[in-house]
CSV table of C-alpha atoms in Angstrom, one decimal:
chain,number,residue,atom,x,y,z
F,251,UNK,CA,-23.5,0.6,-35.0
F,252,UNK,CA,-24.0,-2.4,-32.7
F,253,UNK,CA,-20.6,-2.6,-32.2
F,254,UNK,CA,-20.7,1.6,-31.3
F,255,UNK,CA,-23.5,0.7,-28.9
F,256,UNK,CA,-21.6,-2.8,-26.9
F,257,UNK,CA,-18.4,-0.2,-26.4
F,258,UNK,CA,-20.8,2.5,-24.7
F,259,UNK,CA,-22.5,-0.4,-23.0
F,260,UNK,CA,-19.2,-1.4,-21.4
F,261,UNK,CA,-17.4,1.6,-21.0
F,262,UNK,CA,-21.0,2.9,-19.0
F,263,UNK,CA,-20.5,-0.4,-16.9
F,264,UNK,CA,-16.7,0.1,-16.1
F,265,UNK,CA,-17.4,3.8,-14.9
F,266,UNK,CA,-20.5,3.0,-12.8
F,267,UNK,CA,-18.1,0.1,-11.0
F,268,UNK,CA,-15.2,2.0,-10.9
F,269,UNK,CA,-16.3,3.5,-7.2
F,270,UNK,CA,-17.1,0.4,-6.0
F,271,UNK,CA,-13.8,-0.7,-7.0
F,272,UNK,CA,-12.4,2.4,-5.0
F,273,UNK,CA,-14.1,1.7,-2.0
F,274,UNK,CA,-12.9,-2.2,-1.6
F,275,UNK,CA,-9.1,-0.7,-1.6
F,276,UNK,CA,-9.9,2.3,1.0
F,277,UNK,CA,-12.5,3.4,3.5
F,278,UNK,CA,-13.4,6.3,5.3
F,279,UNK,CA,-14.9,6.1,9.1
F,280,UNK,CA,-16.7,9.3,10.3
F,281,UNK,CA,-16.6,8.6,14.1
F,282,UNK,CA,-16.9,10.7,17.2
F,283,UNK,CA,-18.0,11.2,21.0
F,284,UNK,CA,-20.9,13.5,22.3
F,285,UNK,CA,-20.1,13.5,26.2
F,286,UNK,CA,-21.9,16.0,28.8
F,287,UNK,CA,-22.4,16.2,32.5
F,288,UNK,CA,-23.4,18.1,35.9
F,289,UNK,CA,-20.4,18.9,38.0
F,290,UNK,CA,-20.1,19.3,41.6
F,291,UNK,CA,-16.7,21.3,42.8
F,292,UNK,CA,-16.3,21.9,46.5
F,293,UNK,CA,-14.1,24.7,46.2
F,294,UNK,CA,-13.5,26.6,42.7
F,295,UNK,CA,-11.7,30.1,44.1
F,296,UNK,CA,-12.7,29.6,47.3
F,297,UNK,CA,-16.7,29.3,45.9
F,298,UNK,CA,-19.3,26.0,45.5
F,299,UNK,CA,-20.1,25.5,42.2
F,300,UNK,CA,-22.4,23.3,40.3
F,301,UNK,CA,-22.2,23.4,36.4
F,302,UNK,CA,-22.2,21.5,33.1
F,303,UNK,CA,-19.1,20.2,31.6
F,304,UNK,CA,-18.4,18.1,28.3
F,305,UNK,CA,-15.7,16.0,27.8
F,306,UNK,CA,-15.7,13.6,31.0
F,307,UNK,CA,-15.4,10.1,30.7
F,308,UNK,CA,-14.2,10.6,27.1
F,309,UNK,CA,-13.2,14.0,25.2
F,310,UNK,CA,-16.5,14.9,23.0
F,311,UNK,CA,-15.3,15.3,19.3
F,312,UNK,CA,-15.5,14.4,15.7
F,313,UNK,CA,-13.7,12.6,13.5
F,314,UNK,CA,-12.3,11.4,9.9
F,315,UNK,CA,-10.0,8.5,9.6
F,316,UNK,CA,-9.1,6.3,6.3
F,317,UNK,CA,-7.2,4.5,4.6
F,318,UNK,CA,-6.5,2.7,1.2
F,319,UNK,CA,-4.8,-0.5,0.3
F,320,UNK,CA,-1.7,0.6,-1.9
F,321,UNK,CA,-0.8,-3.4,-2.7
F,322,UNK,CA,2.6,-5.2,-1.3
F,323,UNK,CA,1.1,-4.9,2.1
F,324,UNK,CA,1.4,-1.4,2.4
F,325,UNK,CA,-1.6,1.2,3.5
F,326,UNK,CA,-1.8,4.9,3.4
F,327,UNK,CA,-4.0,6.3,6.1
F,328,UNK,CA,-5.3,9.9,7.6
F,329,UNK,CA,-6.9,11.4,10.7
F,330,UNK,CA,-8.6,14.6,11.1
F,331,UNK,CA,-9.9,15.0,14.6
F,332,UNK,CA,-11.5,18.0,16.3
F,333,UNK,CA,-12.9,18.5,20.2
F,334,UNK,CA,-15.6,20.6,20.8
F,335,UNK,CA,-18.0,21.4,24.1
F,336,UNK,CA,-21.3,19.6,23.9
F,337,UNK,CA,-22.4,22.1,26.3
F,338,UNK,CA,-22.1,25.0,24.1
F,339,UNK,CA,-21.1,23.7,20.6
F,340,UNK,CA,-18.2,25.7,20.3
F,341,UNK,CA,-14.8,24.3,18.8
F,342,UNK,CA,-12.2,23.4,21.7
F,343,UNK,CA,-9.6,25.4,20.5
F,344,UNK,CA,-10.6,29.3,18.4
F,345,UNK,CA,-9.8,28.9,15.0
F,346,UNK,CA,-8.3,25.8,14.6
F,347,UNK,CA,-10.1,23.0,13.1
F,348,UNK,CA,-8.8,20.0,14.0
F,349,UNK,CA,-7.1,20.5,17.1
F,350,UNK,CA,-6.6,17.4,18.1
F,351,UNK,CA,-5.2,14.9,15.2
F,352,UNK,CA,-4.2,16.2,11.8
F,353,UNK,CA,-2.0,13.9,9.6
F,354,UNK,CA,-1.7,11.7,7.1
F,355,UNK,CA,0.9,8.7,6.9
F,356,UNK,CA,2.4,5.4,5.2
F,357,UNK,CA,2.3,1.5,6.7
F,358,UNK,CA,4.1,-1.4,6.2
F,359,UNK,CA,3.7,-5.0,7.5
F,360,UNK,CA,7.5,-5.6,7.3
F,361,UNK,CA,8.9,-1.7,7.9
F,362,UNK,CA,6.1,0.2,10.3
F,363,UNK,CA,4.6,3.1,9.7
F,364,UNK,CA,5.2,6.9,9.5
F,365,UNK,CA,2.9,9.6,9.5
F,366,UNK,CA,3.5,13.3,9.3
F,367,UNK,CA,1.4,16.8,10.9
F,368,UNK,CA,-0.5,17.2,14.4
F,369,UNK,CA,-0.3,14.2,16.6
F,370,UNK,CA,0.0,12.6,20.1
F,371,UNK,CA,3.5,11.9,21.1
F,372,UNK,CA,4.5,8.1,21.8
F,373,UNK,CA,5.0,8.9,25.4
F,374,UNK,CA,1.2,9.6,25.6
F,375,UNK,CA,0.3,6.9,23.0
F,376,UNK,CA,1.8,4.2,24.7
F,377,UNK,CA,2.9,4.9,28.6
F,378,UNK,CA,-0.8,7.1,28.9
F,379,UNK,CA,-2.8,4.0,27.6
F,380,UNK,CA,-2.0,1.6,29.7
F,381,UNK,CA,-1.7,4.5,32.7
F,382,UNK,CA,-4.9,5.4,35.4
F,383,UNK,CA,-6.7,8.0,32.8
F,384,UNK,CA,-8.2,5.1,30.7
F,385,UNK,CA,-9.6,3.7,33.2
F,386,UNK,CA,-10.3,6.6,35.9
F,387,UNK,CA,-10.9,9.5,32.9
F,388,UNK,CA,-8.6,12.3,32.8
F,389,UNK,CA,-11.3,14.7,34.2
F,390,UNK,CA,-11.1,13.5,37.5
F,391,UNK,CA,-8.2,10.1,37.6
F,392,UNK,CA,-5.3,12.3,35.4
F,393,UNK,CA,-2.2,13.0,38.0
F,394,UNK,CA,-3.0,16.5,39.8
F,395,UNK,CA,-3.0,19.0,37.0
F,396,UNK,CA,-1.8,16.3,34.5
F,397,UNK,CA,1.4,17.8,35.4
F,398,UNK,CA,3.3,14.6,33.6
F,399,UNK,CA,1.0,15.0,30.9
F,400,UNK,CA,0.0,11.2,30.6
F,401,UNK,CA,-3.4,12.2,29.9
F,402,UNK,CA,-4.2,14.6,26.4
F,403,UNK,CA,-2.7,17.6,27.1
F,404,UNK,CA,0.1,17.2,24.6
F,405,UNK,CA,-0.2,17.3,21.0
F,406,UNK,CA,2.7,17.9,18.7
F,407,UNK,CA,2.2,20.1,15.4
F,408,UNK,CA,4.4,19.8,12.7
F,409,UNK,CA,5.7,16.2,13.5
F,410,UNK,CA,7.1,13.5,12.1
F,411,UNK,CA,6.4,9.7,13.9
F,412,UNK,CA,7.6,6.6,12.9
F,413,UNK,CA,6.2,3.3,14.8
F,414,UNK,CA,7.6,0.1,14.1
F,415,UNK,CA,6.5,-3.7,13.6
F,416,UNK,CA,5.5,-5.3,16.7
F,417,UNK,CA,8.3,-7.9,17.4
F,418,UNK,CA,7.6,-10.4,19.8
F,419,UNK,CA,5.1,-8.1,21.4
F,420,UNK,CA,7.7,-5.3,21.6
F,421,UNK,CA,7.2,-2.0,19.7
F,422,UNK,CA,9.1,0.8,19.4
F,423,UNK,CA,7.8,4.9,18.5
F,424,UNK,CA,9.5,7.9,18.3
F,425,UNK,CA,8.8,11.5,17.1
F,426,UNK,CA,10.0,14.9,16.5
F,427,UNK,CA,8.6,18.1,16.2
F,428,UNK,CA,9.5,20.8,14.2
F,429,UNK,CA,10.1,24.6,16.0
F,430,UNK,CA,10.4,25.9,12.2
F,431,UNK,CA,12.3,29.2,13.9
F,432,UNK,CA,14.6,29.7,10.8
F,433,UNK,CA,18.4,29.6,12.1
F,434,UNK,CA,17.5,28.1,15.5
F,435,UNK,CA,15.3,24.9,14.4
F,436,UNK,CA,16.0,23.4,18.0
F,437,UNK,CA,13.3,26.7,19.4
F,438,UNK,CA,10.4,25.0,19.9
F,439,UNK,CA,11.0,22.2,19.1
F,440,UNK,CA,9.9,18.4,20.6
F,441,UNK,CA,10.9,15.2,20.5
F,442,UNK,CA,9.4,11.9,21.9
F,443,UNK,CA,10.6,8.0,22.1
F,444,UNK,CA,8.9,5.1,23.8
F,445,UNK,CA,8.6,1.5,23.7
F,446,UNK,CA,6.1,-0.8,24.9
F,447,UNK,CA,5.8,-4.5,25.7
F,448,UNK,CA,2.5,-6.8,25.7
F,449,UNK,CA,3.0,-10.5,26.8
F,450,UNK,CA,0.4,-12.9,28.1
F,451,UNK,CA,-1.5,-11.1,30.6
F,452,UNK,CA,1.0,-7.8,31.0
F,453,UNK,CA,1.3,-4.6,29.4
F,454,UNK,CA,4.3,-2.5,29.7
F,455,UNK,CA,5.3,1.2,28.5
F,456,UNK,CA,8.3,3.3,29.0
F,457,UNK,CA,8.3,6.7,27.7
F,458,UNK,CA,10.3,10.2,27.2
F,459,UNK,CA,9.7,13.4,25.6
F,460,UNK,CA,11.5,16.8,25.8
F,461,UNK,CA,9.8,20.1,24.7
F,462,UNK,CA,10.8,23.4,24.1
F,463,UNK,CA,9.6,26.6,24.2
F,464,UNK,CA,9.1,28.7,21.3
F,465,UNK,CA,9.6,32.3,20.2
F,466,UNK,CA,7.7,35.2,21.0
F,467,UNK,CA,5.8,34.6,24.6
F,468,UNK,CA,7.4,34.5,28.2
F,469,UNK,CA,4.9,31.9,28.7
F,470,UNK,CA,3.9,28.3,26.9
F,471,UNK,CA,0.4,28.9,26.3
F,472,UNK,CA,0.3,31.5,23.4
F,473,UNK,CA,4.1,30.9,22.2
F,474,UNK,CA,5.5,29.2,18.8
F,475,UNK,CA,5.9,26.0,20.4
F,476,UNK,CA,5.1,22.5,18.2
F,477,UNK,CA,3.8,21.8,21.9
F,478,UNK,CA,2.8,23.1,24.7
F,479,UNK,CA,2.9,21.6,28.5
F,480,UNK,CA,0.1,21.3,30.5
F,481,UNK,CA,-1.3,24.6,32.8
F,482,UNK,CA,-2.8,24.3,35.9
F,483,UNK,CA,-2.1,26.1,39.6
F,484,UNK,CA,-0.2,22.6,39.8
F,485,UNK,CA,2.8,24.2,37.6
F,486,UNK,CA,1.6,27.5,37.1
F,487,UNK,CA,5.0,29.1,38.8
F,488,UNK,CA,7.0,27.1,36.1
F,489,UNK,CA,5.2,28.3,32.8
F,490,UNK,CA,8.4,30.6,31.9
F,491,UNK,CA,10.6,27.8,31.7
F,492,UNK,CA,12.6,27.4,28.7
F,493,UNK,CA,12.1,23.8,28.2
F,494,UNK,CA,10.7,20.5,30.1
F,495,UNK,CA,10.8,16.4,30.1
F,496,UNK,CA,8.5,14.2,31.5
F,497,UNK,CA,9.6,10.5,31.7
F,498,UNK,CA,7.6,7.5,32.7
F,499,UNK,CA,6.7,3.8,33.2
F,500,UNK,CA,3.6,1.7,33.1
F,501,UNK,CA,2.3,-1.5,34.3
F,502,UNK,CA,-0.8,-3.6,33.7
F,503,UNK,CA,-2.5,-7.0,34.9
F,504,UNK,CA,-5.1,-8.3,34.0
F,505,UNK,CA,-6.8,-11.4,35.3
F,506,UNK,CA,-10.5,-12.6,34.2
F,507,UNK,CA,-12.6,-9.4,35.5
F,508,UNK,CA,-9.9,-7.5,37.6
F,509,UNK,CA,-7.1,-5.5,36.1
F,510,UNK,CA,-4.3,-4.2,38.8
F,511,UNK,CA,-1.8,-1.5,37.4
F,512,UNK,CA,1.0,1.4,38.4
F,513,UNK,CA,2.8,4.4,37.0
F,514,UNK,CA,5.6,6.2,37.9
F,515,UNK,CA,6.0,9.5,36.6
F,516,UNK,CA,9.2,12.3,36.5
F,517,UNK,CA,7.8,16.3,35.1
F,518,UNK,CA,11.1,18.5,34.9
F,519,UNK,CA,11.2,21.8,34.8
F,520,UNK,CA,14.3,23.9,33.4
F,521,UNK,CA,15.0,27.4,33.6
F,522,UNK,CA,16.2,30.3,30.9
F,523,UNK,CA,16.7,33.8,30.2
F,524,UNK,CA,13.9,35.4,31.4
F,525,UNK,CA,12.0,32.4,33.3
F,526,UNK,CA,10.5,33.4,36.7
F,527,UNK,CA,12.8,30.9,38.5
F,528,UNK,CA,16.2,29.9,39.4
F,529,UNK,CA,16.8,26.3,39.6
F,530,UNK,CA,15.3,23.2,37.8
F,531,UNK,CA,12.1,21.9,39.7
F,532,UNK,CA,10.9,17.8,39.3
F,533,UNK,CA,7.3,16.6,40.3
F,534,UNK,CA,7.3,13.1,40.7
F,535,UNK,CA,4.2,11.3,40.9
F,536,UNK,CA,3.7,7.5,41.6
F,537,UNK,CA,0.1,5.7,41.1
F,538,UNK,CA,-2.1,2.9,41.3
F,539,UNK,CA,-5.3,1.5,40.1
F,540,UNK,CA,-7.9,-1.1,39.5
F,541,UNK,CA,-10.5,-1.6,37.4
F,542,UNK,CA,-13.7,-4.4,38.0
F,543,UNK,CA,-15.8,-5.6,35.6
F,544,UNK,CA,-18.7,-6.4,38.1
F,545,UNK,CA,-21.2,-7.7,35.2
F,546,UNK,CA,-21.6,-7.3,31.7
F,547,UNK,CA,-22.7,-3.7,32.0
F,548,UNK,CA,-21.4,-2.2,35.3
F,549,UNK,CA,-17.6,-1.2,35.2
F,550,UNK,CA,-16.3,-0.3,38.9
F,551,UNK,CA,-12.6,1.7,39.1
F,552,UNK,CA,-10.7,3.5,41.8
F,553,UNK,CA,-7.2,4.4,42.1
F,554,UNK,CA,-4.6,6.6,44.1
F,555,UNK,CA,-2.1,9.2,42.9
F,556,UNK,CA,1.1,10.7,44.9
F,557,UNK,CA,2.7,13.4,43.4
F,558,UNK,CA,6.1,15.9,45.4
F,559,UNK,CA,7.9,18.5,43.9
F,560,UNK,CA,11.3,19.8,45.1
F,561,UNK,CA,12.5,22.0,47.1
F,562,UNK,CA,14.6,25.2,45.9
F,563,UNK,CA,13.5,28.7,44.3
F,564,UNK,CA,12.7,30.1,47.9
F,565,UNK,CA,10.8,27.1,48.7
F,566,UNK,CA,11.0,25.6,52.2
F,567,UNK,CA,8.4,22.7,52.5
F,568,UNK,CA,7.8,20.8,49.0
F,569,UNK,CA,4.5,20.9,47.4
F,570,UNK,CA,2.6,17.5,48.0
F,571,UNK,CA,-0.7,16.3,46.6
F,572,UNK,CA,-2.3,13.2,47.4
F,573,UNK,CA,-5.5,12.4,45.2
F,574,UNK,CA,-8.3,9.6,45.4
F,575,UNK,CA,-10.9,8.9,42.1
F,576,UNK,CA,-13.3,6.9,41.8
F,577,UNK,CA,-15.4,5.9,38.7
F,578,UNK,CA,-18.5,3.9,38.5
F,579,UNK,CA,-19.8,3.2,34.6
F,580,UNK,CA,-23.0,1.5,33.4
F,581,UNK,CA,-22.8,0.9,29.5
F,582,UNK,CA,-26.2,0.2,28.4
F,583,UNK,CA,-24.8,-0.6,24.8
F,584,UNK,CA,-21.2,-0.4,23.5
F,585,UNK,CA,-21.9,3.2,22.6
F,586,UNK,CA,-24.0,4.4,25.6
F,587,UNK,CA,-23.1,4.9,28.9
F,588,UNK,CA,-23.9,6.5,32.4
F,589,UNK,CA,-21.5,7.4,34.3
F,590,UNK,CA,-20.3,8.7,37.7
F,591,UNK,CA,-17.0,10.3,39.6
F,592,UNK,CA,-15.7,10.9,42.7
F,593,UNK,CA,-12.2,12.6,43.1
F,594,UNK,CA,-10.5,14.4,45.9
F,595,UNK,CA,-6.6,16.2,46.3
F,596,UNK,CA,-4.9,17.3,49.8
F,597,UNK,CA,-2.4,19.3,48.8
F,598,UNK,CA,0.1,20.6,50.9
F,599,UNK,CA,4.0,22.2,51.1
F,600,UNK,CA,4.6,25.4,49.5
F,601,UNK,CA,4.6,26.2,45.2
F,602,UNK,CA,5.5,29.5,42.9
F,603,UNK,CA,2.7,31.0,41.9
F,604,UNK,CA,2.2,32.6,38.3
F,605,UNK,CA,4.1,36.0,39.1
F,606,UNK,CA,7.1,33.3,40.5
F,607,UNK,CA,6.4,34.3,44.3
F,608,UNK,CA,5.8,31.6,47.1
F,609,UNK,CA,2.5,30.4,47.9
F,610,UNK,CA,0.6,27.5,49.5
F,611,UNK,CA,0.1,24.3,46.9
F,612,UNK,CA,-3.7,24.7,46.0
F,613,UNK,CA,-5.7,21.8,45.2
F,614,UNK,CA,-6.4,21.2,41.5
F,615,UNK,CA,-8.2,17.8,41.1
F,616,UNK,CA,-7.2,15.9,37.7
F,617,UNK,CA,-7.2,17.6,34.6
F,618,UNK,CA,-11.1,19.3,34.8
F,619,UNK,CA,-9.8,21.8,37.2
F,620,UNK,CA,-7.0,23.1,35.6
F,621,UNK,CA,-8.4,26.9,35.5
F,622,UNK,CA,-10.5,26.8,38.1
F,623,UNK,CA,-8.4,25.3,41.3
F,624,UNK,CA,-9.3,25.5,44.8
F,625,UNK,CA,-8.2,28.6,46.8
F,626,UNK,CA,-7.5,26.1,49.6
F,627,UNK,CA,-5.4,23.0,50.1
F,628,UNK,CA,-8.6,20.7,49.0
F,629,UNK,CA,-11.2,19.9,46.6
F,630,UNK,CA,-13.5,17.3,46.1
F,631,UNK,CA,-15.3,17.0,43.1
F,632,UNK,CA,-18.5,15.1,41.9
F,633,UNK,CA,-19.6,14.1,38.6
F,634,UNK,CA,-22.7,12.1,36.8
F,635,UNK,CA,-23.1,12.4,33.0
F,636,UNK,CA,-23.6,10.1,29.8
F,637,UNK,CA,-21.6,9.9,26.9
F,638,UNK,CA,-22.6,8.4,23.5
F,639,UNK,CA,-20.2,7.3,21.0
F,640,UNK,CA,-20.8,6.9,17.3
């Protein structure tokens, strides 16, 4: 009986351990973003309008990451992620969940790491971080209508990435995307490769991706695509096209409080059967920007964005768009912060519009006025908010 009793003893004491046992080979971090503000745009339609936005400074949203220690020096790891408006509560995207990271993958030390479902492409993951929306916010600092989509616009379902080892501060990323059209797997398809560099006081990315569009829509937006370009009255005359690429390089210094940096950015455009235009367009955009740590709490960052199209399609003068933002950022803790924006876009040259006719380039500051350009060549917009970060 008292032997009975010492086995129910210790098999009581192996199950109450067990969990803890579980939890020193993986952890869970719930982790997320609640980010609002006031807006002030000069010109949204040809109309003034102050309003409240989310999503500013940094995108507001929720999220599960983990991972577990499988021995041998190899992980397995997960990310759920979903955006939503702290303005109104709802979900960022109708009836999807997590929106903005779903997937689930393996590491290595020696071999990398793959990972399979909704994801950022390496172009974004490494040319975007080191590019002006980090530092200047893709509200109000992304290149007009984040028509190079180096801020967030791009996410790629039904991927496959693999990253590998850093190597003397070198790593290399690449994904692809599956279309999942049976007997045309290349429809809707993407595919994305970049490498970046870090030494001493540098950072360095060069990216590419290629997307295509997907069954069932003239348009991106609502079509089959793994991923879908960015939409804005930037490249709104160039939403039928049957495919695009985006390529681009950036640079970083950073000395004691100052970092200096650049980016230089090619969006093509091509045509198919059907698309509301003729020949290929390119924007290329070129940038700079700076970042000052003027004390422990008050960030100070400007910067200054170029971006031309081409000419062609019935187009005379080239669309043009110069943009200036600003960013000013007092972090009372690590996870609180006030913050304020300046931007403003002179656009100029001639663009297609959505129905593929000619029209003067509208203004479209950053990504936050993607749906709601100026009817004019200019727009300046204003913003002052707080995000908290958990």
């Amino acid at each position: 009986m008292k032997r009975t009793n010492r086995w129910i003893r210790g098999a009581a004491l192996v199950a109450a351990a067990a969990p803890l046992m579980a939890m020193a080979q993986s952890s869970v971090t719930i982790y997320g973003v609640v980010d609002n503000a006031l807006v002030y745009s000069s010109s949204q339609n040809g109309a003034r309008n102050v309003y409240m936005r989310s999503g500013n400074l940094s995108a507001s949203k929720i999220g599960f990451k983990g991972s577990e220690d499988l021995g041998g020096g190899m992980q397995a790891f997960f990310q759920l992620e979903n955006g939503f408006d702290a303005d109104t509560g709802a979900m960022s995207s109708a009836n999807t969940l997590f929106n903005r990271q779903s997937f689930v993958g393996l590491s290595s030390q020696s071999a990398g790491s793959i990972s399979i479902g909704r994801q950022y492409t390496p172009y974004y993951l490494y040319v975007g971080a080191i590019g002006s929306t980090t530092v200047l916010t893709g509200a109000t600092g992304a290149h007009p209508g984040d028509v190079d989509a180096l801020d967030t616009s791009v996410r790629s379902s039904n991927a496959i990435s693999y990253s590998s080892p850093v190597m003397g501060g070198a790593q290399l990323s690449a994904l692809y995307g599956m279309g999942e059209t049976a007997g045309a797997n290349a429809t809707g398809s993407a595919y994305s490769l970049a490498l970046k560099y870090n030494v001493n006081a540098w950072n360095f990315a060069l990216g590419y991706q290629h997307l295509n569009r997907g069954t069932g829509s003239a348009t991106w937006g609502s079509s089959t695509a793994t991923a879908n370009i960015p939409n804005s009255a930037i490249n709104a005359g160039y939403q039928s096209a049957n495919s695009a690429q985006m390529v681009a390089a950036a640079a970083r210094y950073t000395v004691d409080k100052l970092m200096v940096g650049g980016s230089y950015s090619i969006a093509q455009y091509n045509p198919g059967a059907g698309s509301l235009f003729a020949q290929s367009v390119k924007f290329q955009t070129a940038g700079v920007f700076s970042t000052y740590q003027l004390n422990t709490r008050l960030t100070l960052a400007g910067g200054y964005s170029y971006t031309f199209a081409d000419k062609g399609n019935g187009i005379d003068t080239a669309a043009n768009y110069h943009q200036i933002s600003l960013q000013e950022t007092y972090a009372f803790s690590p996870r609180t912060a006030l913050y304020f924006l300046q931007a403003y876009q002179l656009a100029g040259g001639s663009t297609l519009a959505a129905n593929g006719s000619v029209i003067h380039a509208l203004a479209a500051v950053g990504d936050s006025q993607n749906s709601t350009a100026s009817s004019g060549k200019s727009q300046a917009v204003i913003m002052a908010g707080i995000r908290h970060s958990f």
